[in-house]
Backbone as JSON Lines, residues from 0, in Angstrom:
{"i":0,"aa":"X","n":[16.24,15.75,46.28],"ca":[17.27,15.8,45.26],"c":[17.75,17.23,45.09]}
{"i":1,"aa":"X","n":[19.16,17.49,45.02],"ca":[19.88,18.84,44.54],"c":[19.54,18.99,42.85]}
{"i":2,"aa":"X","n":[19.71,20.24,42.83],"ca":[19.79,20.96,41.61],"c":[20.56,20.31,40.75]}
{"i":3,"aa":"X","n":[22.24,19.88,40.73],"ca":[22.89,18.9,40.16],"c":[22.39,17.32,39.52]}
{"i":4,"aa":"X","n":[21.92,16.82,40.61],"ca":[21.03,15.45,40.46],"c":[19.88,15.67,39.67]}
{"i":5,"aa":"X","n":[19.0,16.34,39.86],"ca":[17.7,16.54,39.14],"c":[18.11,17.21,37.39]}
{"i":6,"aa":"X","n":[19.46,17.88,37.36],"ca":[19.78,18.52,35.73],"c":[20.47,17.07,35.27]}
{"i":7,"aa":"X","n":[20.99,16.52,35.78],"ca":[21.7,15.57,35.15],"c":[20.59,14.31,35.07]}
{"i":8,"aa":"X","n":[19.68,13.66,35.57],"ca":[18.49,12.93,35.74],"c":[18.04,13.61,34.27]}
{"i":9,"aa":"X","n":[17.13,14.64,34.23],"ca":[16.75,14.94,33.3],"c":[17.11,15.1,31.86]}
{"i":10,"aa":"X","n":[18.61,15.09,31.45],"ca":[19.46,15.37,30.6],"c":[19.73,14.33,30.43]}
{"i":11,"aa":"X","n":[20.31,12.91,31.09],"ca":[20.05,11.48,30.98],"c":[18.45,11.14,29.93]}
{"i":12,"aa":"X","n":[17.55,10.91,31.01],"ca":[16.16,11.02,30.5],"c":[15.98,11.6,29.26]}
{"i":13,"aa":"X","n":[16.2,12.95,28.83],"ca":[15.84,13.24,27.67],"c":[16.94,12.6,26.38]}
{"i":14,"aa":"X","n":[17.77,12.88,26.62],"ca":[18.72,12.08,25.57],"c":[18.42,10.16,25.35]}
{"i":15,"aa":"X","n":[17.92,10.05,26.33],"ca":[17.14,8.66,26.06],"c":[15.98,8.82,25.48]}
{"i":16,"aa":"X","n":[15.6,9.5,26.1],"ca":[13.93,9.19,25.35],"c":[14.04,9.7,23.57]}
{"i":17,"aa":"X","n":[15.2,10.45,23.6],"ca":[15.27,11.23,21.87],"c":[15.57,10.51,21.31]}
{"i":18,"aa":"X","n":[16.66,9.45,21.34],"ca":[17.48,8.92,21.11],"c":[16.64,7.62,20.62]}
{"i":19,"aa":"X","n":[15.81,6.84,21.76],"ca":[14.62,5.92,21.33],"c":[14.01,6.09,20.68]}
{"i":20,"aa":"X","n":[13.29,7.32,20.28],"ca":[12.42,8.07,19.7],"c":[13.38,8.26,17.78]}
{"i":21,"aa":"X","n":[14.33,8.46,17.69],"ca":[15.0,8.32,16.23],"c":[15.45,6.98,16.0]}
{"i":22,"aa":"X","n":[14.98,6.28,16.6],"ca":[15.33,4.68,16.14],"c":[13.75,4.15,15.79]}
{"i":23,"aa":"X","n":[13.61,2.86,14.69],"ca":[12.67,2.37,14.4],"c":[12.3,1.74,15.63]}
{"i":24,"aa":"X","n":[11.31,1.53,15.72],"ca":[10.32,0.89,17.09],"c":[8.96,0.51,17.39]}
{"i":25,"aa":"X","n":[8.5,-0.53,17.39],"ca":[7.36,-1.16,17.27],"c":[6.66,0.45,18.43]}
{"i":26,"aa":"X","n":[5.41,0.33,18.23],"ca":[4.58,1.36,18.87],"c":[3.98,0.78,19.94]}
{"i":27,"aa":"X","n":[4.02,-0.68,20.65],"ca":[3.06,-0.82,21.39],"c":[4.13,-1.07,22.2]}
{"i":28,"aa":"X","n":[5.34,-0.48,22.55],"ca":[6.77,-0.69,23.54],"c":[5.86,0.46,24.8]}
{"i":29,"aa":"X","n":[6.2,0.34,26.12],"ca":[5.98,0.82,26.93],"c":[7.01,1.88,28.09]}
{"i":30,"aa":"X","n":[8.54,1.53,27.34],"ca":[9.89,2.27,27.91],"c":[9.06,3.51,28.1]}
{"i":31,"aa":"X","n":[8.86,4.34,27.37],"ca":[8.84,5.74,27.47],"c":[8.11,6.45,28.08]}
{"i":32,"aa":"X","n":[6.47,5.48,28.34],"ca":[5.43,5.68,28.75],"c":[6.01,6.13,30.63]}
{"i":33,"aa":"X","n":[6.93,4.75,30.64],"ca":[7.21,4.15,32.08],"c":[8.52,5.6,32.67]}
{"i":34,"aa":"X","n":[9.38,5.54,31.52],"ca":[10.37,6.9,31.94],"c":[9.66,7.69,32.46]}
{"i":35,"aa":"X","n":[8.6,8.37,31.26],"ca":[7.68,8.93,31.96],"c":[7.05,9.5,33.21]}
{"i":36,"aa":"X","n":[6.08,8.45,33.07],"ca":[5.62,8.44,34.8],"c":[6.41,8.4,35.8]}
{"i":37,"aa":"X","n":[8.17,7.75,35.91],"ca":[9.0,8.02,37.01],"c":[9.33,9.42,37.35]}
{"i":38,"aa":"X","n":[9.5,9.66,36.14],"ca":[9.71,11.67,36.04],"c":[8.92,12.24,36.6]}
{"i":39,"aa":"X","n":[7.41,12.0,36.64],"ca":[6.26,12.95,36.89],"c":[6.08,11.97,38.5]}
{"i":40,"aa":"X","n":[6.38,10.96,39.06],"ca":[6.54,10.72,40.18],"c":[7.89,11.27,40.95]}
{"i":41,"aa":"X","n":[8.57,11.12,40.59],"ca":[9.78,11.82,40.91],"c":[9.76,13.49,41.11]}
{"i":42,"aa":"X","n":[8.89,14.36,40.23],"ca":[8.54,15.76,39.84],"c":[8.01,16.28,41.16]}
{"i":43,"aa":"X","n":[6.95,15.73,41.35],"ca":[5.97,15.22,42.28],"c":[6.33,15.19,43.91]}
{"i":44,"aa":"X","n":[6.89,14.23,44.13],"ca":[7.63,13.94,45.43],"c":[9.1,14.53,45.95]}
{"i":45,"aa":"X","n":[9.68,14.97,45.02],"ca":[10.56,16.05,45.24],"c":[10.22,17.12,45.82]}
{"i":46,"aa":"X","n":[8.98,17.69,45.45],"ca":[7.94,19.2,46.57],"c":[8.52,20.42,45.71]}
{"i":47,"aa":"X","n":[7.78,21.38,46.58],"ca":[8.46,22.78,46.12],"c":[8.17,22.59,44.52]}
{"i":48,"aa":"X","n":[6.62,22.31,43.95],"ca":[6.18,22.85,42.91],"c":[5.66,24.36,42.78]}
{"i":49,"aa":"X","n":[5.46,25.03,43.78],"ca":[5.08,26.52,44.23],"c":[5.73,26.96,45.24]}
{"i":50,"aa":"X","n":[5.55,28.12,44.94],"ca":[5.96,29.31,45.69],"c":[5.07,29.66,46.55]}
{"i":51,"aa":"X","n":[5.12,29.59,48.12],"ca":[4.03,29.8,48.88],"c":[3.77,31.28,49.39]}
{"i":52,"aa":"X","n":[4.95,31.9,48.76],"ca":[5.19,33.15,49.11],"c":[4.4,34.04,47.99]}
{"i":53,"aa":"X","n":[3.95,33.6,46.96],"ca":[3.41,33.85,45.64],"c":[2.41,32.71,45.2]}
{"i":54,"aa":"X","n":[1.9,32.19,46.16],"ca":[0.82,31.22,45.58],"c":[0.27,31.07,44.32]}
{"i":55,"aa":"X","n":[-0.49,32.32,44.21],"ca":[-1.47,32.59,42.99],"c":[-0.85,32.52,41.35]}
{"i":56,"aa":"X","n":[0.71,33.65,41.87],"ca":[1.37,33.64,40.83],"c":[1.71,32.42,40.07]}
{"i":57,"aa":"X","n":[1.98,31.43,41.2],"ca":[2.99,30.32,41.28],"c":[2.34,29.15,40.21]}
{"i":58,"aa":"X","n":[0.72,28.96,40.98],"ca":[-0.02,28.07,40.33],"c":[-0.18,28.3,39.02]}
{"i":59,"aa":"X","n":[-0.79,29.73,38.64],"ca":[-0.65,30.17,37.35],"c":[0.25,29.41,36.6]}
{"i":60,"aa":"X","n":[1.72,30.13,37.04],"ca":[2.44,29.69,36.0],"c":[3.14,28.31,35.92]}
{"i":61,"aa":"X","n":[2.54,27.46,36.93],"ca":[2.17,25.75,36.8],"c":[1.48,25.4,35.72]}
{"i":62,"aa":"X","n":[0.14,26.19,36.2],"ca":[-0.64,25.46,34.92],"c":[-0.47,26.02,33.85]}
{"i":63,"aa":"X","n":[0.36,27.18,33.26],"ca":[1.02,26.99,32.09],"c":[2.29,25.65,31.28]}
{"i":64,"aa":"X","n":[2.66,25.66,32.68],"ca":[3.54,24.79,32.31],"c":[2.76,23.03,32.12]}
{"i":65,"aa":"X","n":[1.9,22.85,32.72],"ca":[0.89,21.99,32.34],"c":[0.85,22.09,30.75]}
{"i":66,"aa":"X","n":[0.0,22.96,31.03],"ca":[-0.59,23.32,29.18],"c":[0.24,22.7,28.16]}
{"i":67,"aa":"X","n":[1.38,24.16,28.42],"ca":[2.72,23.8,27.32],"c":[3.05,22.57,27.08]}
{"i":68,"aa":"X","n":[3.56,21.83,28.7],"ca":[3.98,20.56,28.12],"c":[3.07,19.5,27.52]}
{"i":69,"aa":"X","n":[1.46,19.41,28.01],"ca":[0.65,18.35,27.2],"c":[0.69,19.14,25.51]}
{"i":70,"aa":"X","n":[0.41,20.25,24.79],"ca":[0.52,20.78,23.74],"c":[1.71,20.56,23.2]}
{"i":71,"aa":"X","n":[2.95,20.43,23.38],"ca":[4.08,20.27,22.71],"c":[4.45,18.75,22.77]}
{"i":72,"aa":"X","n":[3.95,17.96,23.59],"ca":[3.4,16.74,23.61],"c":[2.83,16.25,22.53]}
{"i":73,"aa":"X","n":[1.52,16.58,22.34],"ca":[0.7,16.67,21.15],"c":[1.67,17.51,19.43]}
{"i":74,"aa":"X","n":[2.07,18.15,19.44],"ca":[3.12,18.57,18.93],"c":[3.97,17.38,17.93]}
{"i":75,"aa":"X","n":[4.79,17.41,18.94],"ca":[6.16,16.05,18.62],"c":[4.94,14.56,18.21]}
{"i":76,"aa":"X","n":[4.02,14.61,19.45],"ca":[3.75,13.09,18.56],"c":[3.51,13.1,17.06]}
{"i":77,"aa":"X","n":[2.43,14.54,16.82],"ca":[2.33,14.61,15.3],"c":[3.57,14.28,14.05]}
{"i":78,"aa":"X","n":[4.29,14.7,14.9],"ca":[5.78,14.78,14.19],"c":[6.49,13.69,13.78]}
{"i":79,"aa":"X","n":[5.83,12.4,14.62],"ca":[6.69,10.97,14.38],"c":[5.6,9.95,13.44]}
{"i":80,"aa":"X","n":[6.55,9.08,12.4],"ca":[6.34,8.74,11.73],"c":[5.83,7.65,12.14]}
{"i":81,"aa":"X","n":[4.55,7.1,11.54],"ca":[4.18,5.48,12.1],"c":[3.48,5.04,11.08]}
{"i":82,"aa":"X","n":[3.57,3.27,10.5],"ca":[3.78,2.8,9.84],"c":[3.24,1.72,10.06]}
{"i":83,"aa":"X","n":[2.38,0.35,8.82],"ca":[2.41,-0.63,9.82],"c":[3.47,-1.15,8.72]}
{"i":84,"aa":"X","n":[4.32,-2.61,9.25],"ca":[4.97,-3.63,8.28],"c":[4.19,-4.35,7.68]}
{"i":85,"aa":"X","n":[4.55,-5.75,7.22],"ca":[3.87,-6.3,6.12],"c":[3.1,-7.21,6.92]}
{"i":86,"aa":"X","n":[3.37,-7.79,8.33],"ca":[2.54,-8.28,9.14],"c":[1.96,-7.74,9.98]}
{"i":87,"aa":"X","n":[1.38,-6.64,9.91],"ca":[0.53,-5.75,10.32],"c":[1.14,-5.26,11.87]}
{"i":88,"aa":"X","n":[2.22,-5.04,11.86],"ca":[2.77,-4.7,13.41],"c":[3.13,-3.13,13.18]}
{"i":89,"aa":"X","n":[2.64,-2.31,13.81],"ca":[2.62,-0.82,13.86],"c":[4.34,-0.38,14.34]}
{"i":90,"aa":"X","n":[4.9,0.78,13.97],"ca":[5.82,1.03,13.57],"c":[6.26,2.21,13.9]}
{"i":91,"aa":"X","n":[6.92,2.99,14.75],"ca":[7.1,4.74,14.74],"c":[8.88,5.01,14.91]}
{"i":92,"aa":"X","n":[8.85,5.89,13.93],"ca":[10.46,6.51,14.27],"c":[10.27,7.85,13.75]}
{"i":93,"aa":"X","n":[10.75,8.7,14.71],"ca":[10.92,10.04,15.06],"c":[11.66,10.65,13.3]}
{"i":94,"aa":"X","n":[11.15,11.96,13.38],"ca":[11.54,12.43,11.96],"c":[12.75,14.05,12.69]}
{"i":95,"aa":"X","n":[13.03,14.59,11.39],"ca":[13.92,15.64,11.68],"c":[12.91,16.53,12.27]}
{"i":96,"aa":"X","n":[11.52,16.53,11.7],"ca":[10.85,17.64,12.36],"c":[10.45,17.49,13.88]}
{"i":97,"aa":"X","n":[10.37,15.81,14.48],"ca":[10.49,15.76,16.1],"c":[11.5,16.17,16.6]}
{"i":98,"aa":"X","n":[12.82,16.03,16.25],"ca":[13.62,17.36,16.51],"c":[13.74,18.58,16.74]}
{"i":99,"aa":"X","n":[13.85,19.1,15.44],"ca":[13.09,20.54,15.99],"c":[12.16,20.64,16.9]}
{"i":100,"aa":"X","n":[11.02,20.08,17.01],"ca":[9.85,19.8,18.04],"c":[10.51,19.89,19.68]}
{"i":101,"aa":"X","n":[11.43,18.85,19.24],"ca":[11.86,18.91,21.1],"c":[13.04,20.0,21.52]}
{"i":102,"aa":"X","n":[13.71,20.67,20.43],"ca":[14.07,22.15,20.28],"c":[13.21,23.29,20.84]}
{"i":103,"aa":"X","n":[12.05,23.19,20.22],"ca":[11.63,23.91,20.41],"c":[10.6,23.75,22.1]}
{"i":104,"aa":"X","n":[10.62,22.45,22.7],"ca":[10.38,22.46,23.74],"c":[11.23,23.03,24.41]}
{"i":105,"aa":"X","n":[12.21,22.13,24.68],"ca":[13.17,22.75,25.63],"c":[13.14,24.67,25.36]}
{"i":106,"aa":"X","n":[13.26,25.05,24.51],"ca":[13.38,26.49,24.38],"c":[12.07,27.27,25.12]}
{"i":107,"aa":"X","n":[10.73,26.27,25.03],"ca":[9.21,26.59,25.93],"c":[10.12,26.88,27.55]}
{"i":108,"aa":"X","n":[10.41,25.67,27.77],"ca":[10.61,25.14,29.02],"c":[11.56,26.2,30.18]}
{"i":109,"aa":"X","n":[12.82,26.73,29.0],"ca":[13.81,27.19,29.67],"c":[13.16,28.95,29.35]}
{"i":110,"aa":"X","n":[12.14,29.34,28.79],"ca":[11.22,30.61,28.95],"c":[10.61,30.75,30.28]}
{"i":111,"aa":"X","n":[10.13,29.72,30.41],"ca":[8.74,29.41,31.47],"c":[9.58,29.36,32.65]}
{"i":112,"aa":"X","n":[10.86,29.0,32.75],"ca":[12.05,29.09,33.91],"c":[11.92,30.44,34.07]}
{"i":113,"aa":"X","n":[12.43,31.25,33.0],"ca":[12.89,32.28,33.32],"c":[11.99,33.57,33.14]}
{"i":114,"aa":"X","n":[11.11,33.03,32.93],"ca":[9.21,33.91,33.19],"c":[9.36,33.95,34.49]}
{"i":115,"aa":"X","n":[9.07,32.84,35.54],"ca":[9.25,32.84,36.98],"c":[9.92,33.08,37.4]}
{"i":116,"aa":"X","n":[11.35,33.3,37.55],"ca":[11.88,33.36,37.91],"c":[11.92,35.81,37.97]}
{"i":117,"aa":"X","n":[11.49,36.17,36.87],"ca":[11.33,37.29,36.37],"c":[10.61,38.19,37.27]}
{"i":118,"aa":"X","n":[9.44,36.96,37.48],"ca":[8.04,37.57,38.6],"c":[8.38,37.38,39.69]}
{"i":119,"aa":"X","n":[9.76,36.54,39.87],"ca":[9.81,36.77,41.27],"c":[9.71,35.52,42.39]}
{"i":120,"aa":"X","n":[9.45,34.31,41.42],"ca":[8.94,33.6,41.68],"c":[10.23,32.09,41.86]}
{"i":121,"aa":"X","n":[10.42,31.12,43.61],"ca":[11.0,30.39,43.59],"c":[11.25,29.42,42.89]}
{"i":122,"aa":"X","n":[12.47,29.51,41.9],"ca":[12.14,28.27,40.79],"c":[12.6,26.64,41.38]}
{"i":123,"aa":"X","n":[11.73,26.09,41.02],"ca":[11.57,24.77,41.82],"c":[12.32,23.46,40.52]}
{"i":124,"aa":"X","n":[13.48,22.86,40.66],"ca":[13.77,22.46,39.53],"c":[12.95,21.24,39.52]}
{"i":125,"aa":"X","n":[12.11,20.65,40.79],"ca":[11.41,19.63,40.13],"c":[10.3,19.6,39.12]}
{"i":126,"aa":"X","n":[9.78,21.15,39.09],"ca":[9.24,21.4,37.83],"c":[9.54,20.84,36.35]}
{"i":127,"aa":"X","n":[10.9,20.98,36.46],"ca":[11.38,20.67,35.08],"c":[10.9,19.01,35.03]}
{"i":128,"aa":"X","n":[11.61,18.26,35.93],"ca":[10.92,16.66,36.13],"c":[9.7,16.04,36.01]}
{"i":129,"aa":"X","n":[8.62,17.42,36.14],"ca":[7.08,17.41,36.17],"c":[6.74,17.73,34.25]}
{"i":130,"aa":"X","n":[7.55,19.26,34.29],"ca":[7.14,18.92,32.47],"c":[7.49,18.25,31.57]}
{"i":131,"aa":"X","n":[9.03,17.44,32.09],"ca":[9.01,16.58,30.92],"c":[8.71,15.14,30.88]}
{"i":132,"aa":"X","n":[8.33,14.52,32.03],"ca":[7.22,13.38,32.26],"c":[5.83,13.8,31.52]}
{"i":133,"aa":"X","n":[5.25,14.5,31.49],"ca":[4.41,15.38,31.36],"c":[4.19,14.81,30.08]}
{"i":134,"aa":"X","n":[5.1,15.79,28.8],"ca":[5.01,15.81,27.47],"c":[5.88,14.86,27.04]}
{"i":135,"aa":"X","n":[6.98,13.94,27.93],"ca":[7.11,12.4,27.24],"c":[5.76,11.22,26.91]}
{"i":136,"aa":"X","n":[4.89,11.77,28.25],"ca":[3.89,10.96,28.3],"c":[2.76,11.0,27.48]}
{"i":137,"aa":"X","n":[2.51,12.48,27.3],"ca":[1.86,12.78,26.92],"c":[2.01,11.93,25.08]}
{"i":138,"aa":"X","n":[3.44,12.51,24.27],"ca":[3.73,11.84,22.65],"c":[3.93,10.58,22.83]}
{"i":139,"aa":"X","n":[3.82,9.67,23.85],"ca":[4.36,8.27,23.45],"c":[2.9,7.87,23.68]}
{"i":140,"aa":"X","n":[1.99,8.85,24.19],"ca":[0.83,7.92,24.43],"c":[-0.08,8.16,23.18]}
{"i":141,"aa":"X","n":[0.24,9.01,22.72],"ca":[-0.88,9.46,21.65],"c":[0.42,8.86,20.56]}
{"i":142,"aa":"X","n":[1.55,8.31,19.85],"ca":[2.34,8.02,19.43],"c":[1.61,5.9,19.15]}
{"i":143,"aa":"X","n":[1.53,5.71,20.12],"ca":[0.94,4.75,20.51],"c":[-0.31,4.33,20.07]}
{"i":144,"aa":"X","n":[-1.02,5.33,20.32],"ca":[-2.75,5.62,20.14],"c":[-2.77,5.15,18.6]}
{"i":145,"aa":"X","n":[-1.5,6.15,17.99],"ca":[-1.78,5.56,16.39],"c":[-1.8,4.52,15.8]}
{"i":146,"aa":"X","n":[-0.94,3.82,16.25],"ca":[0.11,2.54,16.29],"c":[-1.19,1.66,16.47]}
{"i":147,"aa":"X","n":[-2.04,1.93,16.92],"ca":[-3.39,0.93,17.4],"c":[-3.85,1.36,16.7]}
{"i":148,"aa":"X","n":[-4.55,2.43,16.11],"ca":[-5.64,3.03,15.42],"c":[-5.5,2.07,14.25]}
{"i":149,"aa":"X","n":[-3.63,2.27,13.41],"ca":[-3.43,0.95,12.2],"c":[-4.03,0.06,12.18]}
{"i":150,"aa":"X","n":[-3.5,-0.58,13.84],"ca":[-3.42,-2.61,13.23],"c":[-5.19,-2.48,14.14]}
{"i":151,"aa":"X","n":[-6.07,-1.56,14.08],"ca":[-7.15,-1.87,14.55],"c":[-7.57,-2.77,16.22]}
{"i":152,"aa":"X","n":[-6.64,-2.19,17.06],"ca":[-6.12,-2.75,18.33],"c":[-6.89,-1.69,19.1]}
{"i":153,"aa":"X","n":[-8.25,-2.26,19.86],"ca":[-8.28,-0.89,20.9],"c":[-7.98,-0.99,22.54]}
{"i":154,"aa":"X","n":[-7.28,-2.2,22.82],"ca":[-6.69,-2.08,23.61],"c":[-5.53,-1.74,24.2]}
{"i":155,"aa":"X","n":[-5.06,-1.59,25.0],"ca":[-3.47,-1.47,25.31],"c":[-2.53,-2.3,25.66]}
{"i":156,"aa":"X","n":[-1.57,-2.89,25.09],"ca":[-0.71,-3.84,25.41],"c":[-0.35,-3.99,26.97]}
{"i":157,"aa":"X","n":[-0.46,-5.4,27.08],"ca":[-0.74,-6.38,28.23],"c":[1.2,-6.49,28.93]}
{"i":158,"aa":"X","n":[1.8,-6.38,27.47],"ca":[3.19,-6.53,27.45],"c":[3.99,-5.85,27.79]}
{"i":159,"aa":"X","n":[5.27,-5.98,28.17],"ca":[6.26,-4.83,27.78],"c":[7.08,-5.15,26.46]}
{"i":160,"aa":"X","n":[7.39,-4.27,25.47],"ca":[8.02,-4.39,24.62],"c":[8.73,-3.45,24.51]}
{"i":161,"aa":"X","n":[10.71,-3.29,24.66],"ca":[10.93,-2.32,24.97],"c":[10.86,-1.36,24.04]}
């Protein structure tokens, strides 16, 4: 995939997933989980996560970008509201402060671009595809987690619900 395809993929993707995310929504839905993982498969198989010319540097500032995105992950899920109804069905919709939250990701994200890019380092845009599979997956799963913790569910839905 070009640079074009992979900004517009991702900019799709995130405006969906935000967008789902400020609407009411049962918690045991699996959309986001699934966006998700296409992103971080997609991240993945695209290549050119490092710089082979800068290995050491490269990985480094991978596994920052690891970090960041499971932590700001953890982050935003805190941020969304979950609820059960009156028939005990668990409940989450995104607040103004998951907003800011994913503000303030993207603002991580487009640092950590331009950190590497600083050191010298080939910026690989499937990176971006890798962190935000990453930390979608990361808040819808722990988003989720709660949503069970409520209705006393310790399994994981069998279903899709979108």
């Amino acid at each position: 995939m070009d640079t074009v395809q992979i900004s517009l993929l991702v900019l799709l993707a995130v405006v969906f997933v935000v967008y789902r995310q400020m609407r009411t929504r049962q918690t045991e839905g699996m959309g986001n989980l699934i966006t998700a993982a296409a992103m971080v498969v997609l991240g993945l198989a695209s290549g050119g996560l490092f710089d082979t010319g800068h290995l050491a540097l490269s990985v480094t500032l991978f596994a920052v970008e690891v970090v960041a995105a499971v932590a700001l992950g953890v982050w935003r899920a805190r941020t969304v509201r979950v609820w059960l109804d009156g028939s005990g069905v668990a409940w989450s919709k995104a607040t103004g402060w998951t907003l800011l939250a994913w503000l303030a990701s993207m603002a991580t994200r487009v640092a950590l671009y331009f950190a590497g890019a600083a050191l010298g380092l080939t910026a690989a845009t499937s990176s971006v595809l890798l962190f935000l599979g990453l930390t979608i997956g990361i808040q819808s799963y722990l988003v989720a987690g709660r949503g069970r913790a409520l209705t006393g569910s310790r399994r994981r839905p069998d279903t899709f619900v979108g």
